[in-house]
Coordinates of C-alpha atoms in Angstrom, one line a residue:
M939 CA 88.7 81.5 113.4
S940 CA 88.9 81.2 109.9
M941 CA 92.0 82.1 108.1
H942 CA 92.5 84.3 105.0
N943 CA 95.1 84.8 102.4
I944 CA 95.1 88.6 101.6
R945 CA 97.2 90.4 99.4
F946 CA 98.4 94.2 99.3
D947 CA 99.4 95.7 96.1
F948 CA 101.2 99.2 95.3
V949 CA 101.7 99.7 91.7
C950 CA 104.3 102.1 90.9
Q951 CA 105.3 104.0 88.0
R952 CA 109.1 103.5 88.8
P953 CA 110.9 101.7 91.7
V954 CA 110.4 103.2 95.1
P955 CA 113.4 102.6 97.5
L956 CA 111.0 103.0 100.5
Y957 CA 108.8 100.3 99.6
E958 CA 111.1 97.9 99.1
H959 CA 112.7 98.5 102.6
L960 CA 109.3 98.4 104.1
C961 CA 108.6 94.6 102.5
N962 CA 111.7 93.6 104.0
H963 CA 110.5 95.0 107.4
Y964 CA 107.4 93.1 107.3
L965 CA 109.0 89.6 106.6
T966 CA 109.9 89.9 110.4
R967 CA 106.6 89.4 111.2
T968 CA 106.8 85.8 111.2
A969 CA 103.4 85.3 113.3
L970 CA 101.7 86.5 109.9
A971 CA 103.4 83.9 107.4
I972 CA 104.2 87.2 105.3
S973 CA 105.7 86.5 101.9
I974 CA 106.9 89.6 99.6
G975 CA 107.3 90.4 95.8
C976 CA 107.7 92.7 93.2
E977 CA 106.2 92.2 89.8
P978 CA 106.9 94.2 86.7
Q979 CA 103.7 95.2 84.9
Q980 CA 104.6 94.5 81.3
E981 CA 102.2 96.8 79.6
D982 CA 103.5 100.0 80.8
G983 CA 106.7 99.4 82.5
A984 CA 105.2 99.7 86.2
V985 CA 106.3 97.7 89.0
C986 CA 104.0 96.4 91.3
Y987 CA 105.5 95.5 95.2
F988 CA 103.4 93.2 97.1
I989 CA 103.0 91.8 100.5
E990 CA 100.9 88.6 101.3
A991 CA 99.6 87.4 104.7
Y992 CA 97.8 84.4 105.8
A993 CA 96.1 85.0 109.3
Q994 CA 92.9 85.8 111.1
Q995 CA 90.6 88.6 110.3
A996 CA 91.6 90.6 113.3
Q997 CA 95.4 90.2 112.5
L998 CA 95.0 91.3 109.0
E999 CA 93.0 94.1 109.7
S1000 CA 95.7 95.1 112.4
L1001 CA 98.3 94.8 109.6
A1002 CA 95.9 96.5 107.0
D1003 CA 96.2 99.6 109.4
D1004 CA 100.1 99.5 109.9
I1005 CA 100.7 99.2 106.4
A1006 CA 98.5 102.1 105.8
S1007 CA 100.2 104.0 107.9
D1008 CA 103.9 102.8 106.8
F1009 CA 103.7 103.3 103.2
L1010 CA 104.0 106.8 102.8
L1011 CA 102.8 108.4 99.6
S1012 CA 105.3 108.5 97.0
V1013 CA 104.6 110.5 94.0
W1014 CA 105.1 107.5 91.8
L1015 CA 102.6 105.5 93.4
Q1016 CA 99.8 105.0 90.8
K1017 CA 97.4 102.8 92.8
T1018 CA 97.0 100.6 95.7
E1019 CA 94.8 97.5 96.2
I1020 CA 93.8 94.7 98.7
K1021 CA 92.2 91.5 97.8
R1022 CA 91.8 87.9 98.6
I1023 CA 93.9 85.3 97.1
E1024 CA 94.0 81.7 96.7
S1025 CA 97.6 80.8 97.2
K1026 CA 100.9 83.0 97.4
T1027 CA 103.2 83.8 94.9
G1028 CA 105.8 85.6 96.7
K1029 CA 108.9 84.8 98.7
N1030 CA 110.3 84.6 102.4
T1031 CA 113.7 86.2 101.3
P1032 CA 114.4 89.9 101.5
F1033 CA 115.0 92.1 98.2
A1034 CA 118.8 92.4 97.9
D1035 CA 121.0 95.0 97.1
I1036 CA 119.4 97.4 99.7
K1037 CA 122.6 99.7 100.8
H1038 CA 120.9 102.4 103.0
Q1039 CA 120.9 102.1 106.9
G1040 CA 117.1 102.4 107.7
L1041 CA 114.5 103.8 105.4
P1042 CA 115.9 106.1 102.7
L1043 CA 114.4 108.7 104.2
Y1044 CA 115.7 111.7 105.9
F1045 CA 112.5 111.8 108.2
C1046 CA 109.3 110.1 108.5
Q1047 CA 105.7 109.9 110.2
H1048 CA 107.3 108.7 113.3
C1049 CA 109.9 111.3 114.1
Q1050 CA 108.8 114.4 111.8
P1051 CA 105.6 115.0 114.3
Q1052 CA 108.1 115.2 117.0
F1053 CA 110.9 117.3 116.0
G1054 CA 108.8 119.1 113.7
D1055 CA 105.6 120.1 115.5
N1056 CA 106.3 123.2 117.9
Q1057 CA 103.8 121.8 120.3
H1058 CA 105.7 118.4 120.9
P1059 CA 108.8 118.8 123.6
N1060 CA 111.2 117.3 121.3
F1061 CA 110.8 120.5 118.9
G1062 CA 113.6 121.5 117.3
D1063 CA 115.8 118.4 118.1
I1064 CA 117.6 117.8 114.7
N1065 CA 119.3 114.9 116.0
L1066 CA 116.1 113.2 117.2
A1067 CA 116.9 109.2 117.0
C1068 CA 114.4 107.4 114.9
E1069 CA 114.5 103.7 114.9
H1070 CA 112.2 103.7 112.0
C1071 CA 113.9 105.8 109.2
K1072 CA 117.2 106.5 111.2
G1073 CA 117.0 109.8 109.7
H1074 CA 119.6 111.2 112.4
F1075 CA 122.5 108.8 110.5
K1076 CA 121.6 110.8 107.6
L1077 CA 122.5 114.3 109.0
S1078 CA 126.1 115.9 107.8
R1079 CA 128.4 116.8 110.5
E1080 CA 127.4 120.8 110.1
Q1081 CA 123.9 119.7 110.6
K1082 CA 124.4 117.2 113.5
S1083 CA 126.0 120.3 115.4
L1084 CA 123.2 122.4 115.2
T1085 CA 120.9 123.0 118.6
R1086 CA 117.0 124.3 118.7
L1087 CA 118.6 127.5 119.6
D1088 CA 121.1 127.5 116.8
I1089 CA 118.1 127.1 114.1
A1090 CA 115.9 129.5 115.9
A1091 CA 118.6 131.9 115.7
M1092 CA 119.0 131.3 111.4
A1093 CA 115.1 132.2 111.6
G1094 CA 115.7 135.3 113.5
Q1095 CA 118.4 136.1 111.1
L1096 CA 116.3 135.8 108.3
L1097 CA 113.5 137.7 109.5
S1098 CA 115.9 140.6 110.8
E1099 CA 118.1 140.6 107.8
Q1100 CA 115.8 139.4 104.8
T1101 CA 118.1 136.9 103.9
L1102 CA 119.9 133.6 105.1
A1103 CA 122.8 131.5 103.6
L1104 CA 122.7 127.9 104.5
P1105 CA 126.1 126.7 102.8
M1106 CA 125.5 123.5 104.7
L1107 CA 122.6 122.7 102.0
G1108 CA 124.1 124.7 99.3
I1109 CA 121.0 127.3 99.3
A1110 CA 120.2 130.3 100.4
L1111 CA 116.7 131.7 101.6
A1112 CA 115.1 135.2 101.4
I1113 CA 111.9 136.8 102.8
S1114 CA 111.4 138.9 99.5
P1115 CA 112.6 138.1 95.9
I1116 CA 116.7 138.9 95.3
T1117 CA 116.9 141.2 92.3
A1118 CA 120.3 141.1 90.1
N1119 CA 122.4 144.1 90.5
N1120 CA 123.8 144.0 86.9
T1121 CA 120.2 144.4 85.1
A1122 CA 121.6 144.6 81.9
N1123 CA 123.3 141.1 82.2
S1124 CA 120.9 139.4 84.4
T1125 CA 118.9 136.6 82.8
Y1126 CA 115.0 136.1 84.0
Q1127 CA 114.8 133.3 86.6
R1128 CA 111.7 131.8 87.7
Q1129 CA 111.5 132.0 91.5
R1130 CA 111.5 128.9 93.2
I1131 CA 109.4 129.2 96.7
L1132 CA 109.8 126.7 100.1
V1133 CA 106.3 126.8 101.4
C1134 CA 106.4 127.1 105.0
N1135 CA 102.7 126.9 105.8
P1136 CA 101.1 123.9 103.9
N1137 CA 97.7 124.7 105.1
S1138 CA 97.5 128.2 103.6
L1139 CA 99.0 126.8 100.4
N1140 CA 95.6 127.0 98.3
S1141 CA 94.9 130.9 99.2
Q1142 CA 98.8 131.5 97.8
F1143 CA 98.8 129.4 95.0
C1144 CA 96.5 127.5 92.1
V1145 CA 97.0 123.9 92.9
N1146 CA 94.5 120.6 92.5
D1147 CA 94.7 118.0 94.6
N1148 CA 96.9 115.8 92.8
Q1149 CA 99.5 118.5 92.8
V1150 CA 99.1 118.6 96.8
L1151 CA 99.4 114.9 96.9
A1152 CA 102.7 115.3 94.8
L1153 CA 104.5 118.3 96.8
S1154 CA 103.4 116.3 100.1
S1155 CA 105.1 113.2 98.8
I1156 CA 108.4 111.2 100.1
E1157 CA 110.2 112.7 97.0
K1158 CA 109.5 116.5 97.9
P1159 CA 109.5 117.4 94.2
I1160 CA 109.2 121.2 92.8
L1161 CA 105.9 122.1 90.8
R1162 CA 105.6 124.8 88.5
V1163 CA 102.2 126.4 89.7
R1164 CA 100.9 130.1 89.1
P1165 CA 99.6 132.4 92.1
S1166 CA 96.2 133.0 93.3
S1167 CA 95.0 135.8 90.8
D1168 CA 95.5 139.6 92.0
H1169 CA 97.5 137.9 95.1
P1170 CA 98.9 140.9 97.0
S1171 CA 102.6 140.2 97.2
L1172 CA 103.1 137.5 94.4
H1173 CA 103.6 139.1 91.3
A1174 CA 105.6 137.0 89.2
P1175 CA 103.4 135.3 86.4
L1176 CA 104.9 131.2 87.6
Y1177 CA 106.4 130.0 90.7
D1178 CA 108.2 126.6 91.6
I1179 CA 107.1 125.6 94.6
Q1180 CA 108.3 122.9 97.1
F1181 CA 107.7 121.6 100.5
A1182 CA 110.5 121.1 103.3
E1183 CA 112.7 118.2 102.3
N1184 CA 115.2 117.7 105.1
R1185 CA 115.2 118.0 108.8
L1186 CA 116.6 121.4 109.4
L1187 CA 114.1 122.8 106.7
V1188 CA 111.1 121.2 108.4
I1189 CA 112.2 122.8 111.7
L1190 CA 113.2 126.4 110.0
T1191 CA 110.1 126.3 108.2
E1192 CA 107.8 125.7 111.3
M1193 CA 109.7 128.3 113.3
L1194 CA 108.8 130.8 110.5
R1195 CA 105.4 129.7 110.2
Q1196 CA 104.7 130.5 113.9
K1197 CA 106.3 134.1 112.9
G1198 CA 103.5 134.2 110.3
V1199 CA 105.7 133.4 107.5
H1200 CA 103.9 131.2 104.6
W1201 CA 107.0 131.1 102.2
V1202 CA 110.5 131.9 101.5
Y1203 CA 112.1 132.1 98.2
V1204 CA 115.3 129.7 97.5
Y1205 CA 118.1 130.2 95.8
Q1206 CA 120.4 127.3 94.8
D1207 CA 124.2 127.5 95.0
E1208 CA 125.4 126.1 91.5
V1209 CA 128.7 124.8 93.0
D1210 CA 127.4 123.4 95.9
K1211 CA 124.7 121.4 94.3
A1212 CA 126.3 118.2 95.6
K1213 CA 125.1 118.9 99.6
M1214 CA 121.7 118.1 98.6
D1215 CA 119.7 115.7 96.5
P1216 CA 119.2 117.0 93.2
P1217 CA 116.0 119.1 92.7
L1218 CA 112.9 117.0 91.4
Y1219 CA 111.1 119.2 88.7
L1220 CA 108.1 117.6 87.7
A1221 CA 105.6 118.0 85.0
S1222 CA 102.5 116.1 84.7
I1223 CA 102.0 114.5 81.2
A1224 CA 99.9 111.6 79.9
K1225 CA 98.6 110.9 83.6
S1226 CA 101.9 110.6 84.8
W1227 CA 104.7 112.7 86.6
L1228 CA 107.7 113.2 84.8
P1229 CA 110.7 114.7 85.8
I1230 CA 111.5 117.6 83.5
T1231 CA 115.3 116.6 83.7
S1232 CA 116.9 114.4 85.7
Y1233 CA 120.0 115.7 87.8
A1234 CA 120.5 112.4 89.6
D1235 CA 122.6 109.3 88.6
G1236 CA 120.3 106.2 87.7
H1237 CA 119.7 103.1 85.9
I1238 CA 116.9 101.4 84.3
P1239 CA 116.4 97.4 83.2
L1240 CA 118.1 97.0 79.6
P1241 CA 115.1 97.3 77.3
T1242 CA 113.9 94.2 75.2
N1243 CA 112.0 95.7 72.3
L1244 CA 114.6 97.9 70.6
T1245 CA 118.1 96.8 69.5
C1246 CA 120.9 98.9 71.6
L1247 CA 123.6 99.9 68.8
H1248 CA 126.1 101.5 71.1
D1249 CA 128.0 100.8 74.4
E1250 CA 128.0 104.1 75.0
S1251 CA 126.5 107.7 74.6
S1252 CA 126.7 111.2 75.8
Y1253 CA 125.0 114.6 75.9
K1254 CA 125.6 118.1 77.0
T1255 CA 123.6 120.8 77.7
D1256 CA 125.1 124.3 78.9
T1257 CA 124.8 123.1 82.7
H1258 CA 125.3 119.4 82.5
K1259 CA 126.8 116.4 80.7
Y1260 CA 124.7 113.1 80.5
V1261 CA 126.9 110.0 80.2
V1262 CA 125.0 106.7 79.5
K1263 CA 126.7 102.9 79.3
S1264 CA 124.9 100.1 78.1
H1265 CA 125.4 96.6 80.2
H1266 CA 124.3 93.2 79.8
N1267 CA 121.2 93.7 81.9
E1268 CA 120.9 97.5 82.7
L1269 CA 121.5 101.2 81.2
A1270 CA 123.3 103.4 83.6
W1271 CA 123.8 107.2 83.4
H1272 CA 126.0 109.4 84.9
V1273 CA 125.2 113.4 85.3
I1274 CA 128.3 115.8 85.7
S1275 CA 127.6 119.1 86.7
L1276 CA 129.6 121.1 84.4
C1277 CA 130.3 123.6 87.4
T1278 CA 132.7 121.3 88.9
A1279 CA 133.4 119.5 85.7
Q1280 CA 137.1 119.8 86.2
Q1281 CA 137.2 118.4 89.7
Q1282 CA 135.0 115.3 88.4
A1283 CA 136.9 115.0 84.8
A1284 CA 139.7 113.2 87.0
T1285 CA 137.5 110.5 88.5
Y1286 CA 135.1 110.0 85.7
T1287 CA 136.5 109.4 82.1
I1288 CA 134.5 108.7 79.4
N1289 CA 135.2 106.8 76.1
Q1290 CA 134.5 107.9 72.4
S1291 CA 130.8 108.3 72.0
V1292 CA 128.7 108.6 69.1
T1293 CA 129.7 111.9 67.0
S1294 CA 130.0 113.4 63.6
A1295 CA 126.7 112.4 61.9
D1296 CA 125.3 112.9 65.7
D1297 CA 124.8 116.6 64.9
A1298 CA 122.4 115.9 62.0
N1299 CA 119.7 118.4 62.7
I1300 CA 116.8 115.6 63.5
N1301 CA 119.2 113.9 65.9
K1302 CA 117.9 115.1 69.0
S1303 CA 114.0 114.4 67.9
L1304 CA 115.3 111.0 67.0
R1305 CA 117.0 110.3 70.1
A1306 CA 113.7 111.3 72.2
L1307 CA 111.7 108.8 70.1
S1308 CA 114.0 105.8 70.8
A1309 CA 114.3 106.5 74.4
G1310 CA 110.3 107.3 75.0
L1311 CA 109.5 103.8 73.5
L1312 CA 112.1 101.9 75.4
R1313 CA 110.5 98.9 77.3
H1314 CA 111.9 96.1 79.3
N1315 CA 109.9 92.8 79.2
S1316 CA 111.9 89.9 80.9
N1317 CA 110.0 87.0 79.2
E1318 CA 111.0 88.5 75.6
H1319 CA 114.5 88.2 73.9
Y1320 CA 113.9 88.9 70.3
G1321 CA 116.1 87.1 68.3
K1322 CA 116.5 89.7 65.2
P1323 CA 117.2 93.1 65.5
Q1324 CA 114.3 95.2 66.1
F1325 CA 114.2 99.0 65.5
V1326 CA 111.3 101.9 65.6
K1327 CA 108.9 101.7 62.8
H1328 CA 105.3 103.5 62.4
A1329 CA 106.0 106.0 65.1
A1330 CA 106.4 109.9 65.5
V1331 CA 107.8 112.4 68.1
L1332 CA 106.4 115.6 69.1
Y1333 CA 109.9 116.8 70.3
F1334 CA 109.4 120.6 71.6
S1335 CA 112.3 121.6 73.6
Q1336 CA 113.7 125.2 75.1
H1337 CA 116.7 123.6 73.9
H1338 CA 116.8 122.5 70.3
P1339 CA 114.6 122.8 67.6
C1340 CA 110.9 121.8 68.1
Q1341 CA 110.0 119.2 65.7
I1342 CA 107.8 116.7 64.7
V1343 CA 109.7 113.7 63.2
T1344 CA 108.4 110.2 61.8
M1345 CA 109.7 106.8 61.0
D1346 CA 108.0 104.5 58.5
D1347 CA 108.0 100.9 58.1
N1348 CA 111.4 100.6 57.1
S1349 CA 112.6 102.7 59.7
Q1350 CA 113.4 105.8 57.9
A1351 CA 113.2 109.3 59.6
E1352 CA 112.0 112.1 58.2
L1353 CA 111.3 115.8 58.9
F1354 CA 107.8 116.5 58.7
F1355 CA 107.6 119.8 60.7
E1356 CA 110.0 122.5 62.6
L1357 CA 109.1 125.6 64.3
P1358 CA 111.0 128.4 62.9
E1359 CA 113.2 130.8 65.0
L1360 CA 112.2 134.5 65.2
P1361 CA 114.4 137.3 63.9
H1362 CA 116.9 138.3 66.3
N1363 CA 115.0 141.4 67.4
G1364 CA 111.9 143.2 67.2
Y1365 CA 112.9 145.7 64.7
E1366 CA 113.5 142.4 62.2
L1367 CA 110.3 141.2 63.3
C1368 CA 108.3 144.1 62.7
H1369 CA 110.0 144.3 59.2
A1370 CA 108.9 140.6 58.3
L1371 CA 105.4 141.7 59.5
Q1372 CA 105.7 144.7 57.1
D1373 CA 106.8 142.8 54.2
S1374 CA 104.1 140.1 54.9
A1375 CA 100.4 139.6 53.6
Q1376 CA 99.6 140.9 57.1
K1377 CA 100.9 144.3 56.3
S1378 CA 97.6 146.3 56.3
L1379 CA 96.4 144.8 59.9
F1380 CA 100.1 145.3 60.9
D1381 CA 99.9 149.1 59.8
K1382 CA 96.3 149.7 61.8
F1383 CA 98.1 147.9 65.0
K1384 CA 100.9 150.3 65.0
Q1385 CA 98.6 153.0 65.0
L1386 CA 95.9 151.9 67.5
H1387 CA 98.3 150.2 69.8
P1388 CA 101.5 152.1 70.0
K1389 CA 102.6 150.9 73.4
E1390 CA 102.5 147.4 72.2
Y1391 CA 104.1 148.2 68.8
N1392 CA 106.8 149.9 71.0
Q1393 CA 107.1 146.7 72.9
L1394 CA 107.6 144.5 70.2
L1395 CA 110.2 146.8 68.9
D1396 CA 112.1 146.1 72.1
L1397 CA 112.1 142.6 72.0
H1398 CA 115.5 140.9 71.6
F1399 CA 115.6 136.8 71.2
S1400 CA 118.5 134.2 71.3
A1401 CA 118.5 130.8 70.9
N1402 CA 118.5 130.1 74.6
D1403 CA 114.9 131.6 74.8
G1404 CA 113.6 128.5 73.0
R1405 CA 111.3 128.5 69.9
L1406 CA 107.9 128.1 71.4
N1407 CA 108.8 130.6 74.0
Q1408 CA 109.7 133.3 71.4
L1409 CA 106.6 132.8 69.8
M1410 CA 104.5 133.1 72.9
A1411 CA 106.4 136.2 74.1
A1412 CA 105.6 138.2 70.8
C1413 CA 102.0 136.9 71.1
A1414 CA 101.9 138.3 74.8
V1415 CA 103.2 141.5 73.6
V1416 CA 100.7 141.6 70.8
I1417 CA 97.6 141.0 72.9
G1418 CA 99.0 143.3 75.4
A1419 CA 100.2 141.1 78.4
E1420 CA 103.4 142.9 78.9
Q1421 CA 102.8 144.9 81.8
S1422 CA 106.0 146.4 82.8
H1423 CA 108.2 149.4 81.1
K1424 CA 111.8 149.1 79.9
R1425 CA 114.0 150.7 82.6
D1426 CA 117.9 151.0 83.0
N1427 CA 118.5 149.7 79.3
K1428 CA 116.9 146.4 80.8
Q1429 CA 115.7 144.2 77.6
I1430 CA 112.0 142.7 78.4
S1431 CA 112.8 138.9 79.3
V1432 CA 111.4 136.7 76.5
M1433 CA 111.3 134.0 79.0
A1434 CA 109.2 135.9 81.3
L1435 CA 106.8 137.0 78.8
A1436 CA 106.4 133.2 77.8
D1437 CA 105.6 132.6 81.7
R1438 CA 103.3 135.5 81.4
F1439 CA 101.3 133.9 78.6
I1440 CA 101.2 130.5 79.9
S1441 CA 100.0 131.9 83.2
L1442 CA 97.3 133.7 81.5
A1443 CA 96.4 130.4 79.7
M1444 CA 96.4 128.6 83.0
S1445 CA 93.4 131.0 84.5
Y1446 CA 91.2 130.8 81.7
Q1447 CA 88.0 129.3 83.1
G1448 CA 86.0 128.4 79.8
N1449 CA 86.2 125.2 77.2
S1450 CA 86.0 127.0 74.1
A1451 CA 87.7 129.9 72.4
P1452 CA 88.5 131.8 69.3
R1453 CA 90.6 129.9 66.4
I1454 CA 94.1 131.4 66.0
D1455 CA 96.0 130.3 62.5
F1456 CA 98.8 128.4 62.5
P1457 CA 99.5 127.9 58.8
L1458 CA 102.1 125.8 57.2
T1459 CA 104.8 126.8 55.0
K1460 CA 106.7 124.2 52.5
G1461 CA 110.3 124.8 52.2
M1462 CA 112.6 122.8 50.5
A1463 CA 113.0 120.2 53.2
H1464 CA 110.3 120.3 55.6
R1465 CA 107.2 122.3 56.5
S1466 CA 107.2 125.1 59.1
L1467 CA 105.1 127.7 60.4
N1468 CA 103.9 131.3 58.8
W1469 CA 104.3 132.9 62.1
C1470 CA 103.4 136.1 60.8
K1471 CA 100.0 134.7 60.1
T1472 CA 99.6 133.8 63.7
L1473 CA 100.6 137.3 65.1
G1474 CA 98.0 138.6 62.5
A1475 CA 95.1 136.6 64.0
L1476 CA 96.0 137.7 67.7
M1477 CA 96.2 141.3 66.3
S1478 CA 92.9 141.1 64.5
F1479 CA 91.6 139.9 67.8
K1480 CA 93.2 143.2 69.8
L1481 CA 91.9 145.5 67.4
A1482 CA 88.4 144.2 67.6
G1483 CA 88.5 145.3 71.1
D1484 CA 88.8 141.6 72.6
A1485 CA 90.5 142.4 76.2
N1486 CA 90.2 138.9 77.8
L1487 CA 94.1 138.0 77.6
A1488 CA 93.3 135.0 79.2
K1489 CA 90.9 133.8 76.6
L1490 CA 93.4 134.9 73.7
A1491 CA 96.1 133.1 75.3
F1492 CA 94.4 130.1 75.8
A1493 CA 93.2 130.2 72.3
F1494 CA 96.7 130.2 71.2
H1495 CA 97.5 126.9 72.9
D1496 CA 94.1 125.4 71.9
S1497 CA 94.6 126.4 68.2
F1498 CA 98.1 125.0 67.9
A1499 CA 97.1 121.7 69.6
D1500 CA 94.2 121.2 67.1
Y1501 CA 96.4 122.4 64.3
L1502 CA 99.1 119.9 65.7
S1503 CA 96.4 117.4 65.6
H1504 CA 95.5 117.7 61.7
W1505 CA 99.2 117.8 61.1
I1506 CA 99.5 114.1 62.6
E1507 CA 96.5 113.0 60.7
H1508 CA 98.3 114.0 57.9
V1509 CA 101.3 111.8 58.5
D1510 CA 99.1 108.9 59.7
Q1511 CA 97.6 108.6 56.1
N1512 CA 101.5 108.3 54.8
I1513 CA 103.2 106.2 57.3
G1514 CA 100.7 104.9 59.8
I1515 CA 101.4 105.9 63.2
K1516 CA 101.1 103.6 65.8
Q1517 CA 102.8 105.1 68.6
L1518 CA 103.2 109.1 69.3
V1519 CA 105.9 110.1 71.4
L1520 CA 106.0 113.4 73.5
A1521 CA 109.2 114.5 74.8
G1522 CA 111.0 117.9 75.7
S1523 CA 111.2 120.7 78.3
D1524 CA 108.2 122.4 76.6
F1525 CA 105.8 120.0 77.8
A1526 CA 106.2 121.4 81.0
N1527 CA 103.5 123.8 79.9
P1528 CA 100.6 122.4 81.6
V1529 CA 97.8 124.1 79.0
L1530 CA 99.9 122.9 76.0
T1531 CA 100.1 119.2 77.5
E1532 CA 96.4 119.1 78.4
R1533 CA 95.3 120.5 75.2
I1534 CA 97.8 118.1 73.2
Q1535 CA 96.3 114.9 75.2
L1536 CA 92.6 116.4 74.6
R1537 CA 93.0 117.2 70.9
I1538 CA 95.3 114.3 70.0
G1539 CA 95.2 111.8 72.6
K1540 CA 91.7 110.9 71.7
N1541 CA 92.9 109.4 68.4
Y1542 CA 96.4 108.1 68.9
P1543 CA 98.4 106.7 71.9
L1544 CA 100.7 109.4 73.4
V1545 CA 103.5 107.8 74.7
V1546 CA 106.0 108.6 77.5
N1547 CA 108.6 106.6 79.0
P1548 CA 107.6 106.4 82.6
L1549 CA 111.3 105.5 83.9
L1550 CA 113.0 108.4 82.2
D1551 CA 112.8 112.3 82.3
L1552 CA 111.3 114.8 79.2
D1553 CA 114.7 116.4 78.6
G1554 CA 118.1 115.5 79.5
V1555 CA 118.9 111.5 80.6
N1556 CA 116.5 110.5 77.6
I1557 CA 118.2 112.2 75.1
A1558 CA 121.8 110.6 76.0
I1559 CA 119.9 107.1 76.4
G1560 CA 118.3 107.9 73.0
G1561 CA 121.8 108.1 71.5
L1562 CA 122.4 104.5 72.3
Y1563 CA 120.0 103.6 70.0
L1564 CA 120.8 105.5 66.8
K1565 CA 121.9 104.3 63.3
Q1566 CA 125.1 106.5 62.9
R1567 CA 128.5 105.7 62.1
R1568 CA 131.3 106.1 65.2
G1569 CA 133.3 109.1 65.4

């Protein structure tokens, strides 16, 4: 019998703890002379886990079947490969620093088909022992005490009372959306859905194969999708959907599925977030899945391509504070929920961080630019300081100004473009249109479309809406996408309108669309947008009788991406752009991201940091690389 050297590769965008555990586990198969390893992929920061074996053909085929079964899909997995090798490069020693008991999973392919399948005799046994993942050890004291009858009673309560509080998980479930009592002060929240029947997913939501695989992965992320067109009961424009992520939810959703429930609504208790793993909201960008904002502590290897200038940096939002520290071999961050900040302040103190000049108007964009470019190459250690050059960032964020910031060959930063804030309310917005070159167009619009005009007057904008959302909300009203009527003094939600506008654009089936104007204005310091002309362009289509709302919403996104492409070309002629970073929460908009990739990505390398998020940890880490004085 001939013997063969075979290598199994798992190339991952970022480290996957499960794969490290499994590599260690396979080392125990001494009969196959197994070795393991983990190689960094220097060009993109990915890691490649590998298992090597020397054995006969039949043994290798059996090993391949076992690996295919055990290596459950990770959302960070980019590709797998099996190949013959001449000689081994791996080691016979396990990976170190693995702290979990069993696999880092709440359930796996061995136990879930038992406790989670209503046809199995062990169905509903939340404490079912599993020697593979040891998920039964990861249950809280409250969850361990639950019997099958207890969980069935929970399902019954949810069906009879329409809601179910699960304080042990820090969430509540509901059969129907819960509306806030105080409508005047309530803010729009995109509804989060837990899917009970994955088999009916495609009849409820518009999802592609990549999204289904991501939802099914071991990370159980939350994805933003739109419901199927004209769905009888899913009326919101966009939803955040997920699959069951722990044993209790697996059993509960299966019991609900048996009762004909396809999904339930999830409401997170802000104070009790610590009771579950932080939710992983993902967006697809530059052919990678990225967290929109990370809520979990973490670390990455210390980057070697840029010089770290500070030991510590922080970044604070309305809900979280991010504290990052640089060590000799890594950058580590800690996320503090401001809902429980008083309790945590006593146990986690931070030193003085970068302040004062830290509040400059391009600060967040510069942080995002540096963070997006950070890479680690263990073979390279530069002797002289390295700073960002010949680069630009598109930083479009709901929380900060949307900007194009550039860095020339002398590492000098410049603000090229900033999306303007719209006036505070609809009266001021309409007044600006009346005073602009769009006056005659606007007068016709008022006369022929009084409903849309009155809805424009009802708009109220706040800084928390985000500038791109403000513009999309106004555009949504102009084309007639606002379907509801104002009731009980409730303001029309800018965020809801923006979601509606994005959902319409997602539903468009064509590839070409009308051109919408996005003319630049040149201010004293930087360029901005003549938004009156943009709204005027959409009014002209409305006045011409164009009733295809999906086409007009798509045209906005496609034209904006095309204008961005021309602006980047202009910048490139001046400073030479070698790297273009995309960052910010607005890139969770899949249509904007797709059109930018098509319009700009063909000419410029679009860069994201595959180890970080779009708008959170990356801003904190970018502060370590700012040339700012200490506060």
